[in-house]
Amino acid sequence: METKRESESSSGSIIVGVGNTMMLDEGIGVRVVREMKKSGNYPSGFEIDEVGASSFNIIHLISSKNIAVLVDCAYMGEDSGVIRMFTPKEAESRKIRTGLSLHEGDLVQAVRLMEHTGVMPKWLYFFGIEPVEVAPGDRLSPLLDEKLDEYADFINENILSVIKKIEDADA
Amino acid sequence: MSKAVDINVKHVTRVEGHGNIVVKADDGSIEKVEWQVPEAPRFFEAMVRGNNYDDIQTIVSRICGICSASHSLAALKAVEDALDVKVSEQTRKLRILLNYAEQIESHVLHVGYLVAPDLLGVKSVVPLVSSHPDLVKTIIAAHRLGNEMMSLIGGRRTHPVSVKVGGFSRIPTESQLKDLKKKLEDSVPKLKVIAEAVLGLADKLPAFERDTEYISITNPDHYTFYDGDIFSTDIDKTVDIHDFESVANEYVSAQSTAKWTKWHRDSFAVGALARFNNNADQLLPLAKSIADMFGLKKGCCNPYFNNVAQIVEVVQVVEHSLKLIGELLEDGLDPEASKPPKVETKAGEGVGCVEAPRGILFHRYKFDDNGICTGANICIPTNQNHGNIQKDFEELVPQFISADKTEDEIRLGLEMLVRAYDPCISCSTHYLDVEFV
């Protein structure tokens, strides 16, 4: 998805793992990117970073990037362990917020904010992974833990495919 | 009002901690007015037991993703108090800067993200981008500055890693501090933009006042967030932080899983307005001019003005940060002066206290001869405000009903009140919950 920017030109590309590693599968995004970083299983020229649950911190990380990839735990109605790639246009947040405190992060809303303020990455993709369980705990469920390499491969392959499409379009 | 009011604002996301607003009234007669806190216990006080003294900060910083620096600093100060570890003046100043980074991040985000939409009559910050694009961009830029400052001093954007018992594992370079100073200087006009925008909407803040006890730390030398004694608007002398339990007087409330507190009255308030009411005479010139701009004066008992006090404090901490950075650069940064010392463990007990964005924060730890934690007591500001929110509700709801407000107006007024206190509701999960379209 390409978004017209008002002021800043896009620069660099980044893969960001999002989540809380102290809440079991909620931390899958962070665990996956750590695995990718450790093994070097990610496209060259990409930064790898991780962030907790603060939507605003995510905005600061990915604003105006050329390609930004967010890896996160996602309730998508899929079987546990399933990974899907999607763009912001393909998803609507179902979260209900009270607005009573700053602790109600919503990545989809953060993306809308970037769109409206003209700092969207030129290309933005989500990789959502359906959790088995989100509850206090500093590890992953066995199902997701076993699939870390598989997730890394899936993300890497899909990003390479995206890069090829972009290059072909630019050619 | 000859109609029924039935308000039940329930926080329905699967986030661990939350608050509910319940109002039931019929024909002008109020049956129930409650601020309920069904927040799950998180057992941090138990988690730290059995851990080494130098692991405490890492663990308790995870209590909160917004106040992680405050928890880190309160914990370190408590550990140092117990083990007789002294820190250098350079370390003290860098820690204050870390606390200020958090104040900037938190206050800017709260005023911009939660309060501004209320004042402009929209549901969230997103619609504001169309109507007030420059304001939203300014808010994001100011928040980003706090974020960068946190990362520079604390070694990470959230949950600082460079702060250690007795010092820092890594301190910024002089060129990094100069760069930060320049960014802080450049932020001043942006902060004025935010202040002026809120000033233009200040008439939307409800004109509600309730005589309240305000508690914060105070220090004769400066408007303090980092070091001082406990002070209250109800007393004329300070109380040592080691006696914080006699101030907080935590008790269990049937409508809350979080403990509530009271001191001289049934409840008290902490946070930006409490600090302002106790320390306003010490504001630096620019911050004082912002307070004057709003007509904010010591003795203000309108809880909605906590948001205004937060704006004043953002300017205050930027102003003081510039002063501190200037002093650090003038003295020359010395990594050795902040090098964590070798600690001799011994049995002991210590207390640490800082002002988190939401108010006064206390940590107490006990250690055995080997420096292993044997007990902890953590008293957070949001818990200290719960009772006061309830008391405000009890006075505010009858006023709303007498004024013949609609159910929606009452709900909004009460939600705005809760938001004004900027409660630090647990941020343990955030997950995406999406529907494909």
mmCIF file of N, CA and C in Angstrom, chain B residues 204-254:
data_model
loop_
_atom_site.group_PDB
_atom_site.id
_atom_site.type_symbol
_atom_site.label_atom_id
_atom_site.label_comp_id
_atom_site.label_asym_id
_atom_site.label_seq_id
_atom_site.Cartn_x
_atom_site.Cartn_y
_atom_site.Cartn_z
ATOM 1 N N LYS B 204 -13.927 24.350 28.470
ATOM 2 C CA LYS B 204 -14.628 23.053 28.388
ATOM 3 C C LYS B 204 -14.340 22.181 29.628
ATOM 4 N N LEU B 205 -13.349 22.578 30.425
ATOM 5 C CA LEU B 205 -13.077 21.825 31.658
ATOM 6 C C LEU B 205 -14.179 22.147 32.670
ATOM 7 N N PRO B 206 -14.849 21.124 33.189
ATOM 8 C CA PRO B 206 -15.956 21.384 34.123
ATOM 9 C C PRO B 206 -15.518 22.247 35.310
ATOM 10 N N ALA B 207 -16.412 23.156 35.707
ATOM 11 C CA ALA B 207 -16.106 24.041 36.839
ATOM 12 C C ALA B 207 -16.506 23.349 38.132
ATOM 13 N N PHE B 208 -15.782 22.300 38.457
ATOM 14 C CA PHE B 208 -16.098 21.515 39.659
ATOM 15 C C PHE B 208 -14.948 21.657 40.649
ATOM 16 N N GLU B 209 -15.266 21.974 41.875
ATOM 17 C CA GLU B 209 -14.224 22.075 42.894
ATOM 18 C C GLU B 209 -14.658 21.299 44.130
ATOM 19 N N ARG B 210 -13.722 20.591 44.714
ATOM 20 C CA ARG B 210 -13.987 19.896 45.979
ATOM 21 C C ARG B 210 -12.734 20.029 46.837
ATOM 22 N N ASP B 211 -12.921 20.565 48.025
ATOM 23 C CA ASP B 211 -11.775 20.768 48.914
ATOM 24 C C ASP B 211 -11.066 19.429 49.138
ATOM 25 N N THR B 212 -9.789 19.388 48.816
ATOM 26 C CA THR B 212 -9.060 18.118 48.749
ATOM 27 C C THR B 212 -7.705 18.239 49.427
ATOM 28 N N GLU B 213 -7.251 17.158 50.025
ATOM 29 C CA GLU B 213 -5.882 17.098 50.542
ATOM 30 C C GLU B 213 -4.964 16.661 49.407
ATOM 31 N N TYR B 214 -3.916 17.427 49.152
ATOM 32 C CA TYR B 214 -2.967 17.118 48.078
ATOM 33 C C TYR B 214 -1.610 16.753 48.670
ATOM 34 N N ILE B 215 -1.056 15.651 48.211
ATOM 35 C CA ILE B 215 0.197 15.143 48.774
ATOM 36 C C ILE B 215 1.245 14.954 47.682
ATOM 37 N N SER B 216 2.450 15.383 47.985
ATOM 38 C CA SER B 216 3.573 15.206 47.058
ATOM 39 C C SER B 216 4.861 15.262 47.870
ATOM 40 N N ILE B 217 5.990 15.107 47.189
ATOM 41 C CA ILE B 217 7.237 15.411 47.886
ATOM 42 C C ILE B 217 7.540 16.896 47.687
ATOM 43 N N THR B 218 8.367 17.414 48.566
ATOM 44 C CA THR B 218 8.769 18.810 48.465
ATOM 45 C C THR B 218 10.235 18.915 48.845
ATOM 46 N N ASN B 219 10.893 19.934 48.294
ATOM 47 C CA ASN B 219 12.309 20.135 48.545
ATOM 48 C C ASN B 219 12.544 21.646 48.611
ATOM 49 N N PRO B 220 13.224 22.129 49.659
ATOM 50 C CA PRO B 220 13.384 23.588 49.793
ATOM 51 C C PRO B 220 14.156 24.224 48.638
ATOM 52 N N ASP B 221 14.920 23.397 47.903
ATOM 53 C CA ASP B 221 15.806 23.968 46.883
ATOM 54 C C ASP B 221 15.180 24.114 45.500
ATOM 55 N N HIS B 222 14.199 23.261 45.173
ATOM 56 C CA HIS B 222 13.661 23.315 43.813
ATOM 57 C C HIS B 222 12.328 22.580 43.720
ATOM 58 N N TYR B 223 11.610 22.822 42.632
ATOM 59 C CA TYR B 223 10.364 22.097 42.329
ATOM 60 C C TYR B 223 10.779 20.664 42.044
ATOM 61 N N THR B 224 10.469 19.765 42.948
ATOM 62 C CA THR B 224 11.116 18.455 42.914
ATOM 63 C C THR B 224 10.237 17.326 42.384
ATOM 64 N N PHE B 225 10.887 16.423 41.695
ATOM 65 C CA PHE B 225 10.278 15.162 41.268
ATOM 66 C C PHE B 225 11.106 13.981 41.798
ATOM 67 N N TYR B 226 12.334 14.266 42.253
ATOM 68 C CA TYR B 226 13.288 13.181 42.503
ATOM 69 C C TYR B 226 13.654 13.009 43.976
ATOM 70 N N ASP B 227 13.829 14.117 44.684
ATOM 71 C CA ASP B 227 14.260 13.955 46.077
ATOM 72 C C ASP B 227 13.597 14.999 46.965
ATOM 73 N N GLY B 228 13.164 14.547 48.119
ATOM 74 C CA GLY B 228 12.511 15.459 49.050
ATOM 75 C C GLY B 228 11.762 14.694 50.122
ATOM 76 N N ASP B 229 11.040 15.427 50.928
ATOM 77 C CA ASP B 229 10.220 14.834 51.988
ATOM 78 C C ASP B 229 8.742 14.919 51.597
ATOM 79 N N ILE B 230 7.927 14.175 52.312
ATOM 80 C CA ILE B 230 6.491 14.147 52.010
ATOM 81 C C ILE B 230 5.832 15.393 52.587
ATOM 82 N N PHE B 231 4.975 15.993 51.788
ATOM 83 C CA PHE B 231 4.276 17.196 52.238
ATOM 84 C C PHE B 231 2.808 17.108 51.828
ATOM 85 N N SER B 232 1.969 17.774 52.597
ATOM 86 C CA SER B 232 0.536 17.780 52.314
ATOM 87 C C SER B 232 -0.004 19.186 52.485
ATOM 88 N N THR B 233 -1.049 19.485 51.750
ATOM 89 C CA THR B 233 -1.694 20.789 51.915
ATOM 90 C C THR B 233 -2.359 20.912 53.282
ATOM 91 N N ASP B 234 -2.508 19.788 54.001
ATOM 92 C CA ASP B 234 -3.183 19.821 55.294
ATOM 93 C C ASP B 234 -2.230 19.963 56.481
ATOM 94 N N ILE B 235 -0.915 20.016 56.225
ATOM 95 C CA ILE B 235 0.028 20.079 57.344
ATOM 96 C C ILE B 235 1.032 21.218 57.116
ATOM 97 N N ASP B 236 1.778 21.571 58.159
ATOM 98 C CA ASP B 236 2.768 22.641 57.993
ATOM 99 C C ASP B 236 4.187 22.142 58.206
ATOM 100 N N LYS B 237 4.370 20.818 58.269
ATOM 101 C CA LYS B 237 5.737 20.294 58.344
ATOM 102 C C LYS B 237 5.811 19.025 57.503
ATOM 103 N N THR B 238 7.015 18.703 57.108
ATOM 104 C CA THR B 238 7.174 17.567 56.213
ATOM 105 C C THR B 238 7.324 16.257 56.998
ATOM 106 N N VAL B 239 7.133 15.154 56.280
ATOM 107 C CA VAL B 239 7.284 13.814 56.861
ATOM 108 C C VAL B 239 8.358 13.085 56.075
ATOM 109 N N ASP B 240 9.231 12.412 56.777
ATOM 110 C CA ASP B 240 10.309 11.667 56.124
ATOM 111 C C ASP B 240 9.719 10.526 55.293
ATOM 112 N N ILE B 241 10.327 10.267 54.129
ATOM 113 C CA ILE B 241 9.786 9.223 53.246
ATOM 114 C C ILE B 241 9.810 7.840 53.901
ATOM 115 N N HIS B 242 10.694 7.651 54.895
ATOM 116 C CA HIS B 242 10.750 6.349 55.567
ATOM 117 C C HIS B 242 9.466 6.042 56.329
ATOM 118 N N ASP B 243 8.668 7.084 56.562
ATOM 119 C CA ASP B 243 7.398 6.884 57.273
ATOM 120 C C ASP B 243 6.210 6.885 56.311
ATOM 121 N N PHE B 244 6.461 6.502 55.058
ATOM 122 C CA PHE B 244 5.392 6.655 54.057
ATOM 123 C C PHE B 244 4.145 5.821 54.377
ATOM 124 N N GLU B 245 4.321 4.690 55.048
ATOM 125 C CA GLU B 245 3.142 3.869 55.362
ATOM 126 C C GLU B 245 2.164 4.623 56.265
ATOM 127 N N SER B 246 2.717 5.518 57.118
ATOM 128 C CA SER B 246 1.833 6.273 58.017
ATOM 129 C C SER B 246 1.129 7.398 57.264
ATOM 130 N N VAL B 247 1.606 7.702 56.070
ATOM 131 C CA VAL B 247 0.955 8.694 55.218
ATOM 132 C C VAL B 247 -0.096 8.014 54.342
ATOM 133 N N ALA B 248 0.296 6.927 53.713
ATOM 134 C CA ALA B 248 -0.597 6.256 52.760
ATOM 135 C C ALA B 248 -1.743 5.530 53.476
ATOM 136 N N ASN B 249 -1.450 4.940 54.619
ATOM 137 C CA ASN B 249 -2.503 4.231 55.368
ATOM 138 C C ASN B 249 -3.349 3.359 54.443
ATOM 139 N N GLU B 250 -2.707 2.483 53.708
ATOM 140 C CA GLU B 250 -3.430 1.678 52.731
ATOM 141 C C GLU B 250 -4.488 0.803 53.406
ATOM 142 N N TYR B 251 -5.623 0.711 52.772
ATOM 143 C CA TYR B 251 -6.697 -0.155 53.300
ATOM 144 C C TYR B 251 -7.429 -0.798 52.125
ATOM 145 N N VAL B 252 -8.188 -1.819 52.448
ATOM 146 C CA VAL B 252 -8.893 -2.567 51.403
ATOM 147 C C VAL B 252 -10.306 -2.014 51.254
ATOM 148 N N SER B 253 -10.706 -1.793 50.023
ATOM 149 C CA SER B 253 -12.067 -1.338 49.734
ATOM 150 C C SER B 253 -12.814 -2.454 49.014
ATOM 151 N N ALA B 254 -14.070 -2.624 49.379
ATOM 152 C CA ALA B 254 -14.864 -3.724 48.805
ATOM 153 C C ALA B 254 -15.057 -3.561 47.301
#
